[in-house]
GROMACS .gro file of C-alpha atoms in nm:
model
  431
    1MET     CA    1   0.706  -7.939  -2.955
    2ASP     CA    2   0.411  -7.967  -2.712
    3PHE     CA    3   0.296  -7.665  -2.510
    4ASP     CA    4   0.460  -7.773  -2.181
    5SER     CA    5   0.794  -7.823  -2.356
    6PHE     CA    6   0.754  -7.487  -2.527
    7ILE     CA    7   0.707  -7.312  -2.192
    8VAL     CA    8   1.001  -7.494  -2.034
    9GLU     CA    9   1.223  -7.405  -2.328
   10GLY     CA   10   1.123  -7.041  -2.295
   11LEU     CA   11   1.196  -7.037  -1.924
   12LYS     CA   12   1.540  -7.188  -1.981
   13THR     CA   13   1.636  -6.904  -2.211
   14THR     CA   14   1.925  -6.705  -2.070
   15THR     CA   15   1.871  -6.374  -2.243
   16MET     CA   16   1.555  -6.171  -2.273
   17ALA     CA   17   1.597  -6.122  -2.648
   18ALA     CA   18   1.636  -6.494  -2.707
   19MET     CA   19   1.330  -6.558  -2.491
   20ILE     CA   20   1.117  -6.332  -2.707
   21ARG     CA   21   1.252  -6.503  -3.018
   22CYS     CA   22   1.168  -6.839  -2.863
   23LEU     CA   23   0.815  -6.719  -2.801
   24LEU     CA   24   0.758  -6.535  -3.127
   25ARG     CA   25   0.934  -6.743  -3.392
   26THR     CA   26   0.626  -6.958  -3.423
   27SER     CA   27   0.731  -7.130  -3.740
   28GLN     CA   28   0.970  -7.331  -3.520
   29THR     CA   29   0.720  -7.406  -3.242
   30SER     CA   30   0.353  -7.477  -3.192
   31ALA     CA   31   0.300  -7.133  -3.037
   32LYS     CA   32   0.088  -7.011  -3.325
   33PHE     CA   33  -0.148  -7.305  -3.280
   34VAL     CA   34  -0.160  -7.262  -2.903
   35VAL     CA   35  -0.222  -6.887  -2.913
   36ARG     CA   36  -0.488  -6.898  -3.183
   37LYS     CA   37  -0.657  -7.201  -3.029
   38GLU     CA   38  -0.671  -7.042  -2.685
   39SER     CA   39  -0.797  -6.712  -2.825
   40LEU     CA   40  -1.076  -6.879  -3.019
   41GLN     CA   41  -1.178  -7.098  -2.728
   42ASN     CA   42  -1.179  -6.813  -2.480
   43ALA     CA   43  -1.342  -6.546  -2.694
   44ARG     CA   44  -1.688  -6.638  -2.572
   45SER     CA   45  -1.599  -6.647  -2.203
   46LEU     CA   46  -1.478  -6.404  -1.941
   47SER     CA   47  -1.186  -6.629  -1.846
   48SER     CA   48  -0.959  -6.478  -2.111
   49LEU     CA   49  -1.027  -6.132  -1.972
   50ALA     CA   50  -0.966  -6.240  -1.614
   51ASP     CA   51  -0.645  -6.435  -1.683
   52LEU     CA   52  -0.432  -6.417  -1.997
   53PRO     CA   53  -0.318  -6.737  -2.171
   54GLU     CA   54   0.030  -6.846  -2.062
   55THR     CA   55   0.191  -6.757  -2.396
   56HIS     CA   56   0.056  -6.403  -2.371
   57LYS     CA   57   0.186  -6.369  -2.015
   58MET     CA   58   0.531  -6.469  -2.137
   59LEU     CA   59   0.511  -6.217  -2.421
   60GLN     CA   60   0.401  -5.946  -2.179
   61LYS     CA   61   0.689  -6.011  -1.940
   62SER     CA   62   0.946  -6.035  -2.219
   63CYS     CA   63   0.831  -5.707  -2.373
   64ARG     CA   64   0.832  -5.541  -2.030
   65ASP     CA   65   1.189  -5.655  -1.967
   66PHE     CA   66   1.296  -5.528  -2.309
   67VAL     CA   67   1.134  -5.190  -2.240
   68ASP     CA   68   1.289  -5.157  -1.894
   69ASN     CA   69   1.636  -5.238  -2.025
   70GLU     CA   70   1.641  -5.092  -2.375
   71LEU     CA   71   1.374  -4.825  -2.411
   72ILE     CA   72   1.299  -4.640  -2.086
   73PRO     CA   73   1.664  -4.532  -2.039
   74ILE     CA   74   1.663  -4.348  -2.375
   75ALA     CA   75   1.297  -4.240  -2.411
   76GLY     CA   76   1.352  -3.893  -2.264
   77LYS     CA   77   1.648  -3.827  -2.493
   78LEU     CA   78   1.457  -3.943  -2.799
   79ASP     CA   79   1.180  -3.701  -2.709
   80LYS     CA   80   1.406  -3.403  -2.640
   81GLU     CA   81   1.617  -3.450  -2.952
   82HIS     CA   82   1.328  -3.553  -3.180
   83THR     CA   83   1.532  -3.860  -3.277
   84TYR     CA   84   1.386  -4.151  -3.471
   85PRO     CA   85   1.475  -4.469  -3.274
   86LYS     CA   86   1.622  -4.659  -3.568
   87ASP     CA   87   1.831  -4.902  -3.363
   88VAL     CA   88   1.541  -4.982  -3.129
   89ILE     CA   89   1.307  -5.045  -3.424
   90LYS     CA   90   1.563  -5.282  -3.572
   91LYS     CA   91   1.586  -5.473  -3.242
   92MET     CA   92   1.208  -5.487  -3.220
   93GLY     CA   93   1.198  -5.624  -3.573
   94GLU     CA   94   1.444  -5.896  -3.479
   95LEU     CA   95   1.218  -5.984  -3.186
   96GLY     CA   96   0.914  -6.011  -3.411
   97LEU     CA   97   0.738  -5.699  -3.287
   98MET     CA   98   0.712  -5.521  -3.622
   99SER     CA   99   0.490  -5.787  -3.785
  100VAL     CA  100   0.308  -5.940  -3.491
  101ASP     CA  101   0.000  -6.082  -3.665
  102VAL     CA  102   0.142  -6.145  -4.013
  103PRO     CA  103   0.124  -6.525  -4.063
  104SER     CA  104   0.446  -6.709  -3.991
  105GLU     CA  105   0.431  -6.886  -4.328
  106GLU     CA  106   0.464  -6.542  -4.488
  107GLY     CA  107   0.763  -6.452  -4.271
  108GLY     CA  108   0.576  -6.271  -3.994
  109THR     CA  109   0.549  -6.354  -3.626
  110GLY     CA  110   0.216  -6.533  -3.654
  111LEU     CA  111   0.059  -6.430  -3.324
  112ASP     CA  112  -0.290  -6.291  -3.273
  113TYR     CA  113  -0.432  -5.946  -3.208
  114LEU     CA  114  -0.450  -5.998  -2.834
  115ALA     CA  115  -0.073  -6.047  -2.843
  116TYR     CA  116  -0.042  -5.733  -3.055
  117ALA     CA  117  -0.245  -5.525  -2.808
  118ILE     CA  118  -0.034  -5.651  -2.518
  119ALA     CA  119   0.294  -5.578  -2.699
  120MET     CA  120   0.172  -5.231  -2.800
  121GLU     CA  121   0.093  -5.144  -2.439
  122GLU     CA  122   0.430  -5.258  -2.309
  123ILE     CA  123   0.633  -5.081  -2.579
  124SER     CA  124   0.432  -4.761  -2.535
  125ARG     CA  125   0.477  -4.777  -2.159
  126GLY     CA  126   0.843  -4.715  -2.229
  127CYS     CA  127   0.813  -4.474  -2.523
  128ALA     CA  128   0.488  -4.368  -2.688
  129SER     CA  129   0.675  -4.254  -2.999
  130THR     CA  130   0.819  -4.600  -3.051
  131GLY     CA  131   0.475  -4.748  -2.993
  132CYS     CA  132   0.337  -4.517  -3.261
  133ILE     CA  133   0.597  -4.631  -3.515
  134MET     CA  134   0.522  -4.993  -3.426
  135SER     CA  135   0.148  -4.935  -3.463
  136VAL     CA  136   0.173  -4.772  -3.806
  137ASN     CA  137   0.390  -5.047  -3.948
  138ASN     CA  138   0.186  -5.333  -3.799
  139SER     CA  139  -0.174  -5.230  -3.841
  140LEU     CA  140  -0.190  -4.940  -4.088
  141TYR     CA  141   0.074  -5.052  -4.337
  142LEU     CA  142   0.109  -5.431  -4.313
  143GLY     CA  143  -0.254  -5.482  -4.210
  144PRO     CA  144  -0.418  -5.389  -4.541
  145ILE     CA  145  -0.134  -5.536  -4.747
  146ASN     CA  146  -0.156  -5.873  -4.577
  147LYS     CA  147  -0.532  -5.887  -4.632
  148TRP     CA  148  -0.566  -5.738  -4.980
  149ALA     CA  149  -0.234  -5.766  -5.166
  150THR     CA  150  -0.149  -6.021  -5.432
  151PRO     CA  151   0.144  -6.260  -5.379
  152ALA     CA  152   0.353  -6.050  -5.618
  153GLN     CA  153   0.268  -5.732  -5.428
  154LYS     CA  154   0.350  -5.897  -5.095
  155GLU     CA  155   0.694  -5.993  -5.224
  156VAL     CA  156   0.776  -5.625  -5.283
  157PHE     CA  157   0.570  -5.440  -5.024
  158GLN     CA  158   0.536  -5.688  -4.735
  159GLU     CA  159   0.842  -5.912  -4.705
  160PRO     CA  160   1.104  -5.634  -4.666
  161TYR     CA  161   0.893  -5.464  -4.394
  162LEU     CA  162   0.854  -5.751  -4.149
  163HIS     CA  163   1.170  -5.729  -3.940
  164GLY     CA  164   1.246  -5.363  -3.874
  165ASP     CA  165   1.484  -5.306  -4.164
  166ARG     CA  166   1.218  -5.092  -4.331
  167VAL     CA  167   0.892  -4.933  -4.219
  168GLY     CA  168   0.588  -4.824  -4.413
  169CYS     CA  169   0.323  -4.556  -4.372
  170PHE     CA  170  -0.047  -4.498  -4.437
  171ALA     CA  171  -0.174  -4.201  -4.639
  172LEU     CA  172  -0.545  -4.135  -4.590
  173SER     CA  173  -0.587  -3.792  -4.427
  174GLU     CA  174  -0.577  -3.473  -4.634
  175PRO     CA  175  -0.550  -3.104  -4.543
  176GLY     CA  176  -0.917  -3.044  -4.615
  177ASN     CA  177  -1.100  -3.362  -4.520
  178GLY     CA  178  -1.017  -3.418  -4.151
  179SER     CA  179  -1.256  -3.682  -4.014
  180ASP     CA  180  -1.438  -3.707  -4.351
  181ALA     CA  181  -1.226  -3.987  -4.494
  182GLY     CA  182  -1.460  -4.027  -4.789
  183ALA     CA  183  -1.383  -3.680  -4.925
  184ALA     CA  184  -1.051  -3.765  -5.088
  185SER     CA  185  -0.935  -3.488  -5.322
  186THR     CA  186  -0.618  -3.677  -5.417
  187VAL     CA  187  -0.689  -3.835  -5.755
  188ALA     CA  188  -0.547  -4.130  -5.945
  189THR     CA  189  -0.586  -4.133  -6.323
  190LEU     CA  190  -0.530  -4.444  -6.533
  191ASP     CA  191  -0.288  -4.379  -6.820
  192GLY     CA  192  -0.210  -4.694  -7.016
  193ASP     CA  193  -0.016  -4.927  -6.787
  194SER     CA  194   0.025  -4.664  -6.514
  195TRP     CA  195  -0.169  -4.474  -6.253
  196ILE     CA  196  -0.085  -4.105  -6.213
  197LEU     CA  197  -0.139  -3.962  -5.865
  198ASN     CA  198  -0.196  -3.596  -5.783
  199GLY     CA  199  -0.280  -3.443  -5.446
  200THR     CA  200  -0.157  -3.396  -5.090
  201LYS     CA  201  -0.182  -3.630  -4.793
  202SER     CA  202  -0.133  -3.486  -4.445
  203TRP     CA  203  -0.032  -3.596  -4.094
  204ILE     CA  204   0.163  -3.894  -4.223
  205THR     CA  205   0.347  -4.073  -3.943
  206ASN     CA  206   0.679  -4.229  -4.052
  207GLY     CA  207   0.664  -3.992  -4.351
  208TYR     CA  208   1.040  -3.936  -4.360
  209GLU     CA  209   1.163  -4.283  -4.261
  210SER     CA  210   0.917  -4.501  -4.453
  211GLU     CA  211   1.015  -4.665  -4.780
  212ALA     CA  212   0.661  -4.737  -4.902
  213THR     CA  213   0.309  -4.617  -4.838
  214VAL     CA  214  -0.052  -4.724  -4.879
  215VAL     CA  215  -0.224  -4.430  -5.052
  216PHE     CA  216  -0.596  -4.366  -5.096
  217ALA     CA  217  -0.706  -4.166  -5.401
  218THR     CA  218  -1.025  -4.101  -5.594
  219THR     CA  219  -1.051  -4.290  -5.921
  220ASP     CA  220  -1.417  -4.211  -5.994
  221LYS     CA  221  -1.556  -3.886  -5.850
  222SER     CA  222  -1.911  -3.973  -5.952
  223GLN     CA  223  -1.913  -4.264  -5.707
  224LYS     CA  224  -1.810  -4.049  -5.407
  225HIS     CA  225  -1.663  -4.274  -5.134
  226LYS     CA  226  -1.723  -4.581  -5.352
  227GLY     CA  227  -1.494  -4.424  -5.609
  228ILE     CA  228  -1.187  -4.430  -5.381
  229SER     CA  229  -0.913  -4.685  -5.450
  230ALA     CA  230  -0.599  -4.789  -5.262
  231PHE     CA  231  -0.249  -4.794  -5.408
  232LEU     CA  232   0.096  -4.916  -5.310
  233VAL     CA  233   0.362  -4.652  -5.367
  234PRO     CA  234   0.737  -4.706  -5.313
  235LYS     CA  235   0.948  -4.425  -5.165
  236PRO     CA  236   1.137  -4.236  -5.288
  237ILE     CA  237   0.979  -4.207  -5.633
  238ALA     CA  238   0.959  -3.935  -5.895
  239GLY     CA  239   0.661  -3.708  -5.841
  240LEU     CA  240   0.645  -3.761  -5.464
  241SER     CA  241   0.793  -3.500  -5.231
  242LEU     CA  242   0.779  -3.458  -4.855
  243GLY     CA  243   0.653  -3.154  -4.667
  244LYS     CA  244   0.825  -3.011  -4.361
  245LYS     CA  245   0.849  -3.217  -4.044
  246GLU     CA  246   0.574  -3.101  -3.813
  247ASP     CA  247   0.687  -2.972  -3.471
  248LYS     CA  248   0.439  -3.157  -3.252
  249LEU     CA  249   0.323  -3.141  -2.890
  250GLY     CA  250   0.409  -3.506  -2.828
  251ILE     CA  251   0.535  -3.830  -2.989
  252LYS     CA  252   0.833  -3.621  -3.092
  253ALA     CA  253   1.055  -3.915  -3.188
  254THR     CA  254   0.828  -3.980  -3.485
  255SER     CA  255   0.828  -3.781  -3.807
  256THR     CA  256   0.496  -3.636  -3.928
  257CYS     CA  257   0.468  -3.460  -4.264
  258ASN     CA  258   0.270  -3.413  -4.584
  259LEU     CA  259   0.312  -3.642  -4.884
  260ILE     CA  260   0.282  -3.431  -5.198
  261PHE     CA  261   0.199  -3.611  -5.524
  262GLU     CA  262   0.261  -3.423  -5.849
  263ASP     CA  263   0.212  -3.645  -6.154
  264CYS     CA  264   0.350  -3.939  -5.957
  265ARG     CA  265   0.344  -4.238  -6.193
  266ILE     CA  266   0.317  -4.591  -6.051
  267PRO     CA  267   0.262  -4.925  -6.231
  268ARG     CA  268  -0.098  -5.028  -6.296
  269GLU     CA  269  -0.043  -5.344  -6.090
  270ASN     CA  270   0.018  -5.133  -5.776
  271LEU     CA  271  -0.357  -5.103  -5.724
  272LEU     CA  272  -0.438  -5.268  -5.388
  273GLY     CA  273  -0.756  -5.474  -5.406
  274GLU     CA  274  -1.018  -5.382  -5.663
  275PRO     CA  275  -1.100  -5.036  -5.805
  276GLY     CA  276  -1.338  -4.859  -5.568
  277PHE     CA  277  -1.245  -5.076  -5.269
  278GLY     CA  278  -1.030  -4.805  -5.108
  279PHE     CA  279  -1.284  -4.671  -4.860
  280LYS     CA  280  -1.370  -5.024  -4.746
  281ILE     CA  281  -1.001  -5.108  -4.705
  282ALA     CA  282  -0.942  -4.787  -4.508
  283MET     CA  283  -1.234  -4.841  -4.269
  284GLN     CA  284  -1.140  -5.203  -4.200
  285THR     CA  285  -0.780  -5.099  -4.144
  286LEU     CA  286  -0.882  -4.828  -3.898
  287ASP     CA  287  -1.105  -5.070  -3.706
  288ALA     CA  288  -0.805  -5.293  -3.642
  289GLY     CA  289  -0.570  -5.000  -3.592
  290ARG     CA  290  -0.785  -4.864  -3.310
  291ILE     CA  291  -0.703  -5.171  -3.103
  292GLY     CA  292  -0.335  -5.087  -3.145
  293ILE     CA  293  -0.391  -4.723  -3.046
  294ALA     CA  294  -0.587  -4.842  -2.744
  295GLY     CA  295  -0.279  -5.045  -2.653
  296GLN     CA  296  -0.058  -4.740  -2.700
  297ALA     CA  297  -0.286  -4.528  -2.479
  298LEU     CA  298  -0.288  -4.800  -2.213
  299GLY     CA  299   0.091  -4.793  -2.210
  300ILE     CA  300   0.089  -4.417  -2.152
  301ALA     CA  301  -0.173  -4.451  -1.878
  302GLN     CA  302   0.023  -4.730  -1.709
  303ALA     CA  303   0.349  -4.535  -1.727
  304SER     CA  304   0.177  -4.232  -1.574
  305PHE     CA  305   0.036  -4.444  -1.293
  306GLU     CA  306   0.371  -4.608  -1.220
  307CYS     CA  307   0.544  -4.269  -1.216
  308ALA     CA  308   0.281  -4.128  -0.979
  309ILE     CA  309   0.268  -4.415  -0.732
  310GLU     CA  310   0.647  -4.444  -0.710
  311TYR     CA  311   0.676  -4.073  -0.638
  312ALA     CA  312   0.388  -4.077  -0.388
  313GLN     CA  313   0.554  -4.352  -0.186
  314LYS     CA  314   0.882  -4.160  -0.164
  315ARG     CA  315   0.766  -3.800  -0.131
  316MET     CA  316   0.741  -3.701   0.236
  317ALA     CA  317   0.501  -3.435   0.361
  318PHE     CA  318   0.387  -3.366   0.716
  319GLY     CA  319   0.604  -3.650   0.841
  320SER     CA  320   0.478  -3.932   0.615
  321PRO     CA  321   0.466  -4.037   0.248
  322ILE     CA  322   0.197  -3.854   0.054
  323SER     CA  323   0.066  -4.195  -0.056
  324LYS     CA  324  -0.097  -4.215   0.287
  325MET     CA  325  -0.307  -3.909   0.221
  326GLN     CA  326  -0.664  -3.984   0.121
  327THR     CA  327  -0.662  -3.726  -0.158
  328ILE     CA  328  -0.363  -3.895  -0.323
  329GLN     CA  329  -0.513  -4.239  -0.266
  330SER     CA  330  -0.833  -4.127  -0.435
  331LYS     CA  331  -0.640  -4.012  -0.742
  332LEU     CA  332  -0.446  -4.338  -0.761
  333ALA     CA  333  -0.767  -4.541  -0.728
  334ASP     CA  334  -0.933  -4.347  -1.012
  335MET     CA  335  -0.624  -4.392  -1.231
  336GLU     CA  336  -0.621  -4.767  -1.175
  337LEU     CA  337  -0.996  -4.795  -1.230
  338ARG     CA  338  -0.992  -4.618  -1.565
  339THR     CA  339  -0.681  -4.798  -1.690
  340GLU     CA  340  -0.799  -5.145  -1.598
  341SER     CA  341  -1.147  -5.082  -1.740
  342ALA     CA  342  -0.999  -4.968  -2.071
  343ARG     CA  343  -0.761  -5.265  -2.072
  344LEU     CA  344  -1.049  -5.511  -2.045
  345LEU     CA  345  -1.232  -5.337  -2.331
  346THR     CA  346  -0.917  -5.358  -2.541
  347TYR     CA  347  -0.869  -5.726  -2.471
  348LYS     CA  348  -1.234  -5.794  -2.559
  349ALA     CA  349  -1.203  -5.612  -2.892
  350ALA     CA  350  -0.885  -5.806  -2.975
  351LEU     CA  351  -1.045  -6.139  -2.882
  352LEU     CA  352  -1.347  -6.067  -3.099
  353LYS     CA  353  -1.120  -5.989  -3.394
  354ASP     CA  354  -0.922  -6.306  -3.335
  355ALA     CA  355  -1.247  -6.506  -3.326
  356GLY     CA  356  -1.356  -6.361  -3.660
  357LYS     CA  357  -1.653  -6.180  -3.507
  358PRO     CA  358  -1.765  -5.819  -3.564
  359TYR     CA  359  -1.559  -5.583  -3.349
  360THR     CA  360  -1.605  -5.234  -3.493
  361LYS     CA  361  -1.803  -5.108  -3.193
  362GLU     CA  362  -1.575  -5.272  -2.939
  363ALA     CA  363  -1.260  -5.136  -3.108
  364ALA     CA  364  -1.408  -4.785  -3.095
  365MET     CA  365  -1.504  -4.832  -2.729
  366ALA     CA  366  -1.154  -4.955  -2.646
  367LYS     CA  367  -0.984  -4.670  -2.828
  368LEU     CA  368  -1.214  -4.412  -2.668
  369ALA     CA  369  -1.181  -4.548  -2.315
  370ALA     CA  370  -0.805  -4.603  -2.335
  371SER     CA  371  -0.724  -4.264  -2.488
  372GLU     CA  372  -0.934  -4.081  -2.230
  373ALA     CA  373  -0.774  -4.291  -1.955
  374ALA     CA  374  -0.429  -4.191  -2.084
  375THR     CA  375  -0.522  -3.822  -2.077
  376PHE     CA  376  -0.676  -3.852  -1.731
  377CYS     CA  377  -0.392  -4.054  -1.578
  378SER     CA  378  -0.118  -3.833  -1.720
  379HIS     CA  379  -0.301  -3.526  -1.586
  380GLN     CA  380  -0.340  -3.680  -1.240
  381ALA     CA  381   0.024  -3.789  -1.237
  382ILE     CA  382   0.132  -3.427  -1.277
  383GLN     CA  383  -0.105  -3.324  -0.998
  384ILE     CA  384   0.048  -3.584  -0.768
  385LEU     CA  385   0.403  -3.483  -0.856
  386GLY     CA  386   0.323  -3.112  -0.831
  387GLY     CA  387   0.609  -2.896  -0.955
  388MET     CA  388   0.821  -3.203  -1.030
  389GLY     CA  389   0.556  -3.313  -1.276
  390TYR     CA  390   0.599  -2.994  -1.476
  391VAL     CA  391   0.971  -3.030  -1.549
  392THR     CA  392   1.152  -3.260  -1.789
  393ASP     CA  393   1.356  -3.417  -1.509
  394MET     CA  394   1.058  -3.648  -1.461
  395PRO     CA  395   0.871  -3.835  -1.739
  396ALA     CA  396   0.526  -3.720  -1.625
  397GLU     CA  397   0.516  -3.416  -1.855
  398ARG     CA  398   0.617  -3.630  -2.154
  399HIS     CA  399   0.337  -3.875  -2.081
  400TYR     CA  400   0.096  -3.580  -2.062
  401ARG     CA  401   0.208  -3.452  -2.402
  402ASP     CA  402   0.210  -3.795  -2.562
  403ALA     CA  403  -0.137  -3.885  -2.433
  404ARG     CA  404  -0.317  -3.606  -2.613
  405ILE     CA  405  -0.270  -3.744  -2.965
  406THR     CA  406  -0.441  -4.072  -2.877
  407GLU     CA  407  -0.774  -3.888  -2.864
  408ILE     CA  408  -0.716  -3.748  -3.215
  409TYR     CA  409  -0.551  -3.986  -3.461
  410GLU     CA  410  -0.719  -4.291  -3.614
  411GLY     CA  411  -1.051  -4.124  -3.534
  412THR     CA  412  -1.114  -3.853  -3.276
  413SER     CA  413  -1.303  -3.925  -2.954
  414GLU     CA  414  -1.605  -3.760  -3.114
  415ILE     CA  415  -1.587  -3.996  -3.413
  416GLN     CA  416  -1.554  -4.296  -3.179
  417ARG     CA  417  -1.877  -4.197  -3.007
  418LEU     CA  418  -2.051  -4.173  -3.344
  419VAL     CA  419  -1.920  -4.518  -3.440
  420ILE     CA  420  -2.038  -4.665  -3.109
  421ALA     CA  421  -2.381  -4.503  -3.131
  422GLY     CA  422  -2.427  -4.602  -3.495
  423ASN     CA  423  -2.353  -4.965  -3.420
  424LEU     CA  424  -2.576  -4.961  -3.114
  425LEU     CA  425  -2.868  -4.834  -3.317
  426LYS     CA  426  -2.812  -5.104  -3.579
  427GLU     CA  427  -2.799  -5.373  -3.310
  428TYR     CA  428  -3.121  -5.259  -3.144
  429HIS     CA  429  -3.295  -5.215  -3.479
  430ALA     CA  430  -3.197  -5.569  -3.577
  431SER     CA  431  -3.333  -5.708  -3.252
   0.00000   0.00000   0.00000
């Protein structure tokens, strides 16, 4: 099918779900070729930042329609009741949104990271919790498995997690290491044909719902961060218990808990990559994951803006809509400026990744700018709504609560600045 026929076929589709399937099931179309070709060709120019490729525009609109119809109507209830959106995740899996950049020949959707960033923004615009679940499964769980796992490992730990039937999680953080990812106190000891894991992992998103996890543990303490290895652990399994569900400020429809390993025995072949590669795997995974979190933060920022501008156009004061007041207009302008600036940084980071170029600095810049834009926009939205922004009748307060985590997980804003500065110094030293 040529590209023009592909577009026409998509536009003929009568239902939104079928349209997304038409776009995403790339094994049946040439979409994968078109998307990757366009991304590679445009990565060195500004044109891809100024105007998205047609396939990405279709994906964006299809995801937006799905969110408007399926997710926004229930997002407030999911938040209030702390309910995991199992049915929504299953639908998203059927649409290809739970394995966006896994190659189509391996059963995934086969799109690129620009498509992933766009989809993450649109889903998170409707529900940041759902966006978080999508992000963990796509970039933190499937990301390292797709890159480092053997074919036999992929059969067990990748294939069942592509379509929303199951989700995975990522276990790096610990109660005592915080931003120091290289200080892993969880240990893995080789015992014959098994590894035995002992230790506690903290702040694990999808901890209760996931059926497998990528775990990082020290295998050689003398090597410090070079002595960390990565492992694939099925759940449930003997020797692994779950801590209490954390009662969080935001993203309340996700579960967050500790994973507690007490003589947890896994097969020797569950080592991911080579011994001592764990820290490298974790850092590469976080680089890519930050693009997804930038997309999530953009969705929160955009939702906050849309909530604010809709209210400002309807709210009357002194005989006219408050949107005509210069103070309100100034807030709206600043919200749009920060969101669009962060969006362009996010697209650039995604395009660099798709082109196979270094993107660590750009991913950190995107994550930093987008998360701070989400916090700013959600704050300003409440200011514009006034008292209505402070009550749960409106979504503004949920956006405000959800935004805060984007400046913390997958590297705090302070860590992002260190990453950016470190890469800058290397670039200028090299020149």
